[in-house]
Every structure is written in C-alpha cells, then in structure tokens.
Short mmCIF file of C-alpha atoms and ligand atoms in Angstrom, two decimals:
data_model
loop_
_atom_site.label_atom_id
_atom_site.label_comp_id
_atom_site.label_asym_id
_atom_site.label_seq_id
_atom_site.Cartn_x
_atom_site.Cartn_y
_atom_site.Cartn_z
CA MET A 1 9.59 18.74 -24.62
CA SER A 2 9.39 15.88 -22.71
CA ARG A 3 6.66 13.62 -22.39
CA VAL A 4 4.12 14.83 -19.95
CA THR A 5 3.07 11.46 -18.40
CA ARG A 6 3.12 12.41 -14.48
CA ALA A 7 2.65 11.04 -11.12
CA THR A 8 2.03 13.88 -8.68
CA ILE A 9 2.10 13.20 -5.01
CA ASN A 10 0.42 15.31 -2.27
CA LEU A 11 2.24 15.13 0.72
CA ALA A 12 -0.62 17.16 2.52
CA ALA A 13 -2.65 14.42 1.55
CA LEU A 14 -0.38 12.30 3.23
CA LYS A 15 -0.13 13.72 6.52
CA ASN A 16 -3.85 14.60 6.68
CA ASN A 17 -4.43 10.35 6.08
CA LEU A 18 -2.21 9.49 9.13
CA ALA A 19 -4.12 12.68 11.48
CA VAL A 20 -7.24 10.02 10.05
CA VAL A 21 -5.09 7.15 11.49
CA LYS A 22 -4.51 8.60 14.62
CA GLN A 23 -8.50 9.50 15.21
CA ALA A 24 -9.16 5.95 14.32
CA ALA A 25 -6.89 4.59 16.88
CA PRO A 26 -6.06 7.53 19.20
CA ALA A 27 -4.30 5.32 22.19
CA GLN A 28 -2.44 3.49 19.47
CA LYS A 29 1.30 3.91 18.10
CA VAL A 30 1.51 3.69 14.75
CA MET A 31 4.10 1.77 12.48
CA ALA A 32 4.02 3.10 8.78
CA VAL A 33 3.62 1.01 6.61
CA VAL A 34 6.29 2.27 2.98
CA LYS A 35 7.05 -1.20 2.03
CA ALA A 36 7.49 -1.44 -2.06
CA ASP A 37 8.70 1.98 -2.33
CA ALA A 38 6.02 3.49 -0.03
CA TYR A 39 3.21 1.69 -2.62
CA GLY A 40 5.08 3.20 -5.81
CA HIS A 41 5.22 6.74 -3.98
CA GLY A 42 8.54 7.06 -3.60
CA ILE A 43 10.26 5.92 -0.18
CA ALA A 44 12.05 8.59 0.58
CA ARG A 45 10.32 11.56 0.14
CA ILE A 46 6.90 9.59 1.77
CA ALA A 47 9.10 8.65 4.93
CA GLN A 48 10.56 12.10 5.12
CA ALA A 49 7.20 13.65 5.01
CA LEU A 50 6.08 11.27 7.78
CA ALA A 51 8.79 11.66 10.21
CA GLU A 52 7.71 15.25 10.05
CA VAL A 53 4.25 14.33 11.71
CA LEU A 54 4.70 11.02 13.64
CA THR A 55 5.79 10.88 16.93
CA GLU A 56 9.36 9.80 18.49
CA HIS A 57 7.59 6.79 20.06
CA ASP A 58 6.16 5.88 16.23
CA ALA A 59 7.83 4.01 13.65
CA PHE A 60 8.19 2.82 9.99
CA ALA A 61 7.30 -0.84 8.39
CA VAL A 62 8.90 -2.39 5.56
CA ALA A 63 9.55 -5.54 4.03
CA SER A 64 12.60 -6.01 3.62
CA ILE A 65 16.40 -5.37 5.61
CA ASP A 66 17.41 -3.09 1.97
CA GLU A 67 14.55 -0.74 2.25
CA ALA A 68 14.99 -0.24 6.35
CA VAL A 69 18.77 0.48 5.43
CA MET A 70 17.61 2.54 2.74
CA LEU A 71 15.28 4.43 5.21
CA ARG A 72 18.31 4.94 7.53
CA ALA A 73 20.18 6.18 4.31
CA VAL A 74 17.43 8.79 4.36
CA GLY A 75 18.02 10.10 7.52
CA ILE A 76 15.09 7.92 9.05
CA THR A 77 15.82 8.33 12.96
CA HIS A 78 12.72 6.46 13.82
CA SER A 79 11.99 2.46 14.61
CA ILE A 80 11.83 0.44 11.13
CA VAL A 81 10.52 -2.83 12.04
CA VAL A 82 10.68 -5.51 9.29
CA LEU A 83 7.78 -7.12 8.81
CA GLU A 84 9.67 -10.04 6.88
CA GLY A 85 12.57 -10.57 8.76
CA PHE A 86 15.80 -11.84 7.87
CA ASN A 87 17.07 -14.99 5.95
CA SER A 88 20.79 -14.28 6.25
CA SER A 89 23.21 -13.96 8.65
CA ALA A 90 24.74 -11.51 6.25
CA ASP A 91 21.56 -9.65 7.64
CA LEU A 92 21.86 -9.86 10.84
CA GLY A 93 25.15 -7.91 10.76
CA LEU A 94 22.45 -5.25 8.49
CA ILE A 95 20.29 -5.22 11.64
CA GLN A 96 23.28 -4.74 14.65
CA GLN A 97 24.47 -1.78 12.68
CA HIS A 98 21.62 0.21 11.26
CA ASN A 99 19.15 -0.37 14.22
CA ILE A 100 16.46 -2.03 12.98
CA THR A 101 13.60 -3.93 14.28
CA VAL A 102 12.75 -7.41 12.93
CA VAL A 103 9.45 -9.89 12.49
CA ILE A 104 10.51 -12.98 13.56
CA HIS A 105 8.17 -15.60 11.77
CA HIS A 106 9.75 -19.14 11.11
CA LEU A 107 11.94 -21.26 12.49
CA SER A 108 14.67 -21.31 9.93
CA GLN A 109 15.46 -17.29 11.54
CA VAL A 110 15.50 -18.26 15.29
CA ILE A 111 18.38 -20.92 13.85
CA LEU A 112 20.02 -18.46 12.85
CA LEU A 113 19.88 -16.04 15.61
CA GLU A 114 21.01 -19.18 17.75
CA LEU A 115 24.08 -20.20 15.19
CA HIS A 116 25.15 -16.27 15.96
CA PRO A 117 24.16 -15.28 19.42
CA GLU A 118 26.65 -12.75 19.58
CA GLN A 119 24.65 -11.26 16.39
CA ALA A 120 21.52 -11.67 18.27
CA ASN A 121 22.74 -9.87 21.36
CA ASN A 122 19.71 -7.33 22.31
CA ILE A 123 18.25 -6.92 18.88
CA LYS A 124 14.34 -5.85 19.11
CA CYS A 125 11.70 -8.36 17.94
CA TRP A 126 8.14 -9.44 17.02
CA LEU A 127 6.95 -12.57 17.23
CA LYS A 128 4.93 -13.23 14.47
CA ILE A 129 1.69 -15.68 15.80
CA ASP A 130 -0.40 -17.85 12.34
CA THR A 131 -4.19 -17.19 13.68
CA GLY A 132 -5.30 -18.59 10.73
CA MET A 133 -3.88 -16.10 7.62
CA HIS A 134 -1.51 -19.40 7.03
CA ARG A 135 1.00 -16.89 5.35
CA LEU A 136 3.64 -15.64 8.00
CA GLY A 137 3.91 -16.72 11.77
CA PHE A 138 4.32 -19.87 14.05
CA ALA A 139 1.75 -21.70 15.20
CA PRO A 140 -0.10 -20.90 18.62
CA ASP A 141 1.13 -23.97 19.82
CA ASP A 142 4.73 -23.16 19.20
CA VAL A 143 4.59 -19.35 20.30
CA LYS A 144 5.70 -20.08 23.92
CA LYS A 145 8.44 -21.94 22.90
CA MET A 146 9.60 -19.25 20.23
CA TYR A 147 9.22 -16.53 22.73
CA GLN A 148 11.62 -18.82 25.17
CA ARG A 149 14.07 -19.68 22.54
CA LEU A 150 14.12 -15.67 21.74
CA LEU A 151 15.19 -14.72 25.27
CA ASN A 152 17.64 -17.31 25.92
CA VAL A 153 19.70 -16.43 22.33
CA GLY A 154 19.38 -12.91 23.88
CA VAL A 155 17.27 -10.69 22.34
CA ASP A 156 15.93 -7.26 23.94
CA THR A 157 13.42 -8.44 26.13
CA ASP A 158 10.34 -6.40 24.87
CA ILE A 159 9.21 -9.10 22.71
CA GLY A 160 6.57 -7.90 20.61
CA LEU A 161 3.53 -10.07 19.78
CA MET A 162 1.30 -10.15 16.31
CA THR A 163 -0.78 -11.55 13.51
CA HIS A 164 -1.92 -10.57 10.40
CA LEU A 165 -5.84 -11.00 9.26
CA ALA A 166 -6.92 -12.28 5.85
CA ASN A 167 -10.41 -10.98 5.39
CA ALA A 168 -10.33 -7.72 7.30
CA ASP A 169 -11.37 -5.76 3.93
CA ASP A 170 -14.29 -7.37 4.02
CA ARG A 171 -17.23 -6.42 7.32
CA GLN A 172 -19.18 -9.26 7.21
CA ASP A 173 -16.06 -11.90 7.16
CA PRO A 174 -16.77 -13.98 10.57
CA LYS A 175 -12.84 -15.17 9.97
CA SER A 176 -11.69 -11.59 11.37
CA GLU A 177 -13.42 -11.91 15.13
CA GLN A 178 -12.25 -15.59 14.73
CA GLN A 179 -8.52 -14.69 14.39
CA ILE A 180 -8.66 -11.93 16.75
CA GLU A 181 -10.41 -13.71 19.73
CA LEU A 182 -7.66 -16.48 19.17
CA PHE A 183 -4.55 -13.96 19.20
CA HIS A 184 -6.19 -12.74 22.67
CA GLN A 185 -6.24 -16.02 23.88
CA ILE A 186 -2.42 -17.14 22.73
CA VAL A 187 -1.29 -13.43 24.43
CA SER A 188 -3.32 -13.10 27.29
CA GLY A 189 -1.08 -13.26 30.58
CA ASN A 190 2.37 -12.07 28.70
CA PRO A 191 1.93 -8.36 29.29
CA ALA A 192 3.83 -7.91 25.77
CA GLU A 193 3.15 -5.40 22.97
CA THR A 194 0.22 -6.44 20.17
CA SER A 195 -0.03 -5.81 16.62
CA LEU A 196 -3.10 -7.04 14.47
CA ALA A 197 -4.04 -4.48 12.27
CA ASN A 198 -4.34 -3.27 8.75
CA SER A 199 -5.54 -0.57 7.07
CA ALA A 200 -9.22 -2.23 6.92
CA ALA A 201 -8.40 -3.42 10.78
CA ILE A 202 -7.55 -0.29 11.90
CA LEU A 203 -11.02 1.17 10.52
CA GLY A 204 -13.44 -2.00 10.41
CA TRP A 205 -11.95 -3.51 13.52
CA PRO A 206 -11.51 -1.69 16.73
CA ALA A 207 -11.20 -5.02 18.62
CA ALA A 208 -8.14 -5.44 16.55
CA HIS A 209 -6.41 -2.40 17.79
CA GLY A 210 -4.32 -3.80 20.15
CA HIS A 211 -0.87 -1.66 21.38
CA TRP A 212 0.14 -0.85 17.10
CA VAL A 213 -1.99 -0.02 14.47
CA ARG A 214 -0.08 -1.06 10.61
CA PRO A 215 -1.54 1.00 8.11
CA GLY A 216 -0.41 1.16 4.80
CA ILE A 217 -3.33 1.92 1.84
CA MET A 218 -5.20 4.29 3.96
CA LEU A 219 -1.96 6.91 4.33
CA TYR A 220 -1.94 6.84 0.47
CA GLY A 221 -5.81 7.69 0.29
CA VAL A 222 -7.22 4.54 -0.54
CA ASN A 223 -10.57 2.74 0.46
CA PRO A 224 -9.23 -0.80 2.26
CA PHE A 225 -12.63 -2.08 2.22
CA ILE A 226 -14.01 -4.46 -0.61
CA SER A 227 -16.11 -1.38 -2.64
CA SER A 228 -18.73 -3.74 -4.01
CA LYS A 229 -19.46 -4.86 -0.20
CA GLU A 230 -19.95 -1.80 1.58
CA GLU A 231 -23.29 -1.38 2.96
CA GLU A 232 -22.63 2.02 4.66
CA PRO A 233 -19.51 3.70 4.13
CA ASN A 234 -17.39 4.13 7.15
CA LYS A 235 -16.88 7.81 8.73
CA PHE A 236 -13.54 7.59 8.14
CA VAL A 237 -12.94 6.76 4.65
CA SER A 238 -14.64 9.65 3.41
CA HIS A 239 -12.09 11.48 5.37
CA LEU A 240 -8.95 10.07 3.33
CA ASN A 241 -7.91 11.91 0.34
CA PRO A 242 -5.56 10.47 -2.67
CA VAL A 243 -2.25 11.12 -2.38
CA MET A 244 -1.12 9.98 -6.17
CA THR A 245 -2.82 11.54 -9.33
CA LEU A 246 -1.50 9.79 -12.52
CA SER A 247 -1.60 12.27 -15.44
CA ALA A 248 -0.63 12.55 -18.62
CA ALA A 249 -1.10 14.52 -22.18
CA LEU A 250 -3.17 14.71 -24.89
CA ILE A 251 -1.01 14.09 -27.89
CA ALA A 252 -3.04 13.35 -30.98
CA ILE A 253 -6.56 14.18 -31.74
CA ASN A 254 -7.55 12.55 -35.26
CA LYS A 255 -11.02 12.11 -36.94
CA ILE A 256 -11.99 8.59 -37.27
CA SER A 257 -14.38 7.16 -39.41
CA LYS A 258 -17.79 5.66 -38.56
CA ASP A 259 -16.84 1.32 -38.77
CA GLU A 260 -13.30 2.31 -38.54
CA THR A 261 -11.69 0.18 -35.41
CA ILE A 262 -9.08 1.64 -33.04
CA GLY A 263 -5.46 0.87 -31.52
CA TYR A 264 -4.55 -3.27 -31.65
CA GLY A 265 -6.75 -6.10 -32.11
CA SER A 266 -9.28 -3.83 -33.69
CA SER A 267 -11.63 -4.10 -30.42
CA TRP A 268 -13.02 -0.94 -29.98
CA GLN A 269 -15.48 0.46 -33.75
CA CYS A 270 -16.53 3.84 -34.03
CA PRO A 271 -20.77 3.65 -34.29
CA GLU A 272 -20.18 6.80 -36.14
CA ASP A 273 -17.77 9.51 -37.37
CA MET A 274 -15.79 11.05 -34.34
CA LEU A 275 -12.68 12.56 -32.26
CA VAL A 276 -10.62 10.30 -30.83
CA GLY A 277 -8.02 11.06 -28.79
CA VAL A 278 -4.49 9.48 -28.24
CA VAL A 279 -2.84 10.09 -24.65
CA SER A 280 0.84 9.87 -23.42
CA ILE A 281 0.53 6.81 -21.18
CA GLY A 282 0.19 3.11 -21.38
CA TYR A 283 1.22 -0.39 -19.85
CA GLY A 284 5.34 0.96 -19.73
CA ASP A 285 4.19 3.60 -17.13
CA GLY A 286 2.18 1.68 -15.34
CA TYR A 287 -1.49 2.07 -16.72
CA PRO A 288 -3.54 -1.53 -16.44
CA ARG A 289 -3.04 -2.92 -19.99
CA HIS A 290 -6.72 -4.95 -18.38
CA ALA A 291 -8.51 -2.48 -18.24
CA PRO A 292 -11.11 -2.68 -20.42
CA SER A 293 -13.16 -0.13 -23.08
CA GLY A 294 -15.75 2.21 -21.33
CA THR A 295 -12.80 2.55 -18.31
CA PRO A 296 -13.25 6.40 -17.04
CA VAL A 297 -10.66 8.62 -17.90
CA LEU A 298 -10.78 12.45 -17.02
CA VAL A 299 -9.99 15.11 -19.96
CA ASN A 300 -9.69 18.57 -18.88
CA GLY A 301 -11.64 17.50 -15.53
CA LYS A 302 -14.45 15.52 -17.41
CA ARG A 303 -15.43 11.93 -17.90
CA VAL A 304 -14.55 10.24 -21.08
CA GLU A 305 -13.81 6.85 -22.04
CA LEU A 306 -10.94 4.63 -22.70
CA ILE A 307 -11.46 3.34 -26.06
CA GLY A 308 -9.40 0.04 -27.70
CA ARG A 309 -6.35 -1.84 -26.06
CA VAL A 310 -4.44 -0.29 -23.63
CA SER A 311 -0.73 -0.41 -26.09
CA MET A 312 2.50 0.30 -24.12
CA ASP A 313 3.18 3.85 -24.32
CA MET A 314 -0.41 5.10 -25.28
CA ILE A 315 -3.85 4.84 -24.69
CA MET A 316 -7.02 6.03 -26.77
CA VAL A 317 -9.93 8.07 -26.14
CA ASP A 318 -13.58 8.51 -27.33
CA LEU A 319 -13.96 12.52 -27.67
CA ARG A 320 -17.25 12.89 -28.45
CA GLU A 321 -18.19 14.29 -25.11
CA GLN A 322 -15.03 17.06 -25.28
CA PRO A 323 -15.26 18.48 -28.99
CA ASP A 324 -13.00 21.47 -27.77
CA ALA A 325 -10.02 19.34 -26.28
CA LYS A 326 -6.91 20.35 -27.85
CA VAL A 327 -3.32 18.74 -28.10
CA GLY A 328 -1.51 19.59 -25.27
CA ASP A 329 -4.67 18.95 -22.96
CA GLU A 330 -4.40 17.72 -19.04
CA VAL A 331 -5.10 13.78 -18.83
CA ILE A 332 -5.95 12.13 -15.27
CA LEU A 333 -6.43 9.12 -15.09
CA TRP A 334 -6.43 8.69 -11.22
CA GLY A 335 -6.50 11.02 -8.54
CA GLU A 336 -8.31 13.72 -6.56
CA ASP A 337 -11.51 13.56 -9.03
CA LEU A 338 -11.20 9.71 -10.12
CA ALA A 339 -10.49 7.22 -7.51
CA VAL A 340 -7.94 4.95 -8.07
CA GLU A 341 -10.24 2.03 -6.58
CA GLU A 342 -12.39 2.76 -9.53
CA ILE A 343 -9.71 2.03 -12.14
CA ALA A 344 -8.83 -1.07 -10.20
CA VAL A 345 -12.06 -2.60 -10.38
CA ALA A 346 -12.42 -2.01 -13.68
CA ALA A 347 -8.89 -3.68 -14.59
CA GLY A 348 -10.15 -6.35 -12.37
CA THR A 349 -7.60 -6.05 -9.58
CA ILE A 350 -6.71 -3.45 -6.57
CA GLY A 351 -5.76 -0.21 -5.64
CA TYR A 352 -3.07 -1.28 -3.75
CA GLU A 353 -1.59 -2.78 -7.36
CA LEU A 354 -2.02 0.05 -9.60
CA LEU A 355 -0.35 2.23 -7.33
CA CYS A 356 2.70 0.42 -7.05
CA GLY A 357 2.90 -0.85 -10.83
CA VAL A 358 3.75 2.58 -11.72
CA THR A 359 6.93 2.74 -13.30
CA ARG A 360 10.09 4.62 -13.09
CA ARG A 361 9.97 6.36 -16.37
CA VAL A 362 6.78 8.22 -15.22
CA THR A 363 8.06 11.95 -13.55
CA PHE A 364 7.14 12.08 -10.15
CA GLU A 365 6.76 15.66 -8.58
CA TYR A 366 6.44 16.56 -4.96
CA THR A 367 3.73 18.68 -3.77
CA GLU A 368 2.69 19.75 0.40
CA ALA A 369 -0.54 22.70 -2.19
CA GLU A 370 -3.30 21.76 0.23
C1 PLP B 1 1.27 -4.38 4.06
C2 PLP B 1 1.19 -4.58 5.00
C3 PLP B 1 0.27 -3.89 6.61
C4 PLP B 1 -0.17 -2.55 5.86
O1 PLP B 1 -1.25 -3.38 5.43
P1 PLP B 1 -2.62 -2.25 4.55
O2 PLP B 1 -3.55 -3.09 3.61
O3 PLP B 1 -1.85 -1.76 3.01
O4 PLP B 1 -3.25 -1.26 5.14
C5 PLP B 1 0.17 -4.50 7.53
N1 PLP B 1 0.81 -5.35 8.32
C6 PLP B 1 1.49 -6.25 7.81
C7 PLP B 1 1.75 -7.68 8.27
C8 PLP B 1 1.50 -5.97 6.12
O5 PLP B 1 2.17 -7.30 5.02
#
C-alpha cells in the first residue's frame, strides 16, 4: 500500500467561505486571491470551484503572470489581476494574449509600457499606492503623474486605484485607520474603482471595503486576525470552515521504557514505560520542523501530543491517552477539528505558511461533502 499522507480539500467549505466574504462585504466585487497554488490547496481545482460561485463581475488575483496564464489554461474566463504586475516585455505579450489585468506599482513598469506602446494598448490596470506599508506602490505625491502617464500610453482608461494595509490583522493597531484615511484623501475626486482590503480588512475594517475586496486566507477558512490579540471573536470568523485537512496514519506503535529518549537529538524522555506512535508525516510533507513537543495531533479524533523532533518523513506521538490505537489508524495534523492556526502558533509561524508549505509528495483529494 502507498504511503497515507493526504490533504483533503473540501470545496463545499471553500464555497461557504466565499459566501461569508459576500456577507461581510455585500456591495463589493470580489477578487478571489489564489496565488501560491491557492495557498497550497491546488490552484486549478480551487479556481474552478470558485468560478462556479463567483459572479461574472468578480475576478481572481494571483501574484505572477505565470499563475494567470495557468488559470487561463484550466479554463478560467473571469478577469485575472496580477498583484505584482509584470517586469519584462515578454510579459506584455502574455498580458495581451490572455487578457490579464495588471497592477502597476513601480516606475520601471510605466517605462516598459512607454517603450512598447503597441503592447500597452488597452491593457487593464490598477495603480498601486503606497500608503504606509512600504512594500509595493507609488508614493502619494507621484500618483497623479503616474495615472496621467498610464493614460498617455494608451492603457484602458478605467484604471483602478489600490493600496494594501500593513497591520489590518491587529484591530488594536491605529495604522490601518491612518492608511485608509490617506488613501481616501489621495483618491478623492477620482471616480476610479478602489481596492484596499485583504481578509483581515474585509472583516475588521469596513471603511476599507472600497469597490473591490481581495480575500485570500479567509477563503481557505483561516482566521486572519492575530488570535492572541482577539478581544471578542469576529462574528464572521466563526462561520469560516477550514478547507484543508492534512492527515496521515500510524505506521508503528512501540512500547518504550521509562527514561529512554525519542527521536533525533534525544530531545524528549519517557517519564514512564509508555506507548509511542510513529506517524507518516514530516517536514518533507510540509509539517513544520519547528513544531515542539506538546504540539497537538489528533489520533482517531482525540488529541495527543507530538513528542521529540519532527523528522523528514515521520513524527512521534505520545499514545498514553490512546491505548487502543492501532497501526493504520488515522492521524490528523490540522483541519476540521484542529485549527491550523493553533499548530502555527505552536511552531512560531502563521497558518498561511503552513498551508503554502504542504509539499507535492502529499496526495491531494478534493471533495464537495458538506
Ligand atoms: C495576498 C494578498 C491579498 C490576500 O491577503 P489575505 O491576508 O490572504 O486575505 C490581498 N491583497 C494583496 C495585495 C495580496 O498580496
């Protein structure tokens, strides 16, 4: 039998989460963010499932031209926005060929369009404004000038205006309000469409809704807020359902004596004679190597603790609370009854990184089960 290490992707949960986006931002159009292989869930199947429930006016967003071309190759006909735009003249040909919408965030892109006006003709653009994150975008003072240069080079005249919030995941942080305020000052008087909100801003900062919202992580059922800082749970967060369940199986159960140590570096010592389970998943599958002893794992639906270091292909678990567990029994690493957010906190990272990090060695299965 082949190795049982599986990511089960629940497309009904995905569609439910899109419905939550629509409830939280009912007047907005949606750019469903499917970059990084749909946050590790598989871009083709995720985009096809979302396309069934998005309206024809909604769109997809990806990070790169390659990802946009991939979406066209699997039959996506919605608008596709490339959040980092382009950086070569070869990209311009693909943009024309595949009817791709681009984000223009840097002078080098404007210059490239001016050097290739025939390729710039009628392409659809968003202009990105840096309101304080200082990653991508034009400084507020340059926006008018760049907007005019884009019009002059002949792009589609419906140029959108967008920005990105640095700290939207922390509702105690005053920076979001400052960025939203600055954005509104810059765009006032311009009838262009606007977009500011990632998942956290959709749920936490209604003033940032604009015309288009850009949900990513919430589509995959993950709470976008810094959970340790949550004062009261957001009413929409409780309606999100995790899309990915990562599972494996017990491949061995061994009786180990008191005082013996478990795994590489002998980092965990048995306090008594005990049963130790070996599970068919490790960092080679994307389970985080930094998950410490004590990180929860579900064996037959019940919590047990990871013990010892995570290896490439295996982890070990404490089976003292699960004396009836058998070789072959199911183990869940995150998903329905064990939030990836909890594992992320234990491993010192965020849910986004864990989801994106699931490797292609894992078998992906897609279901529509409610
Ligand atoms: C990735 C990304 C998003 C989606 O962010 P989430 O936090 O996953 O909702 C939105 N906008 C931009 C510009 C992004 O890069």
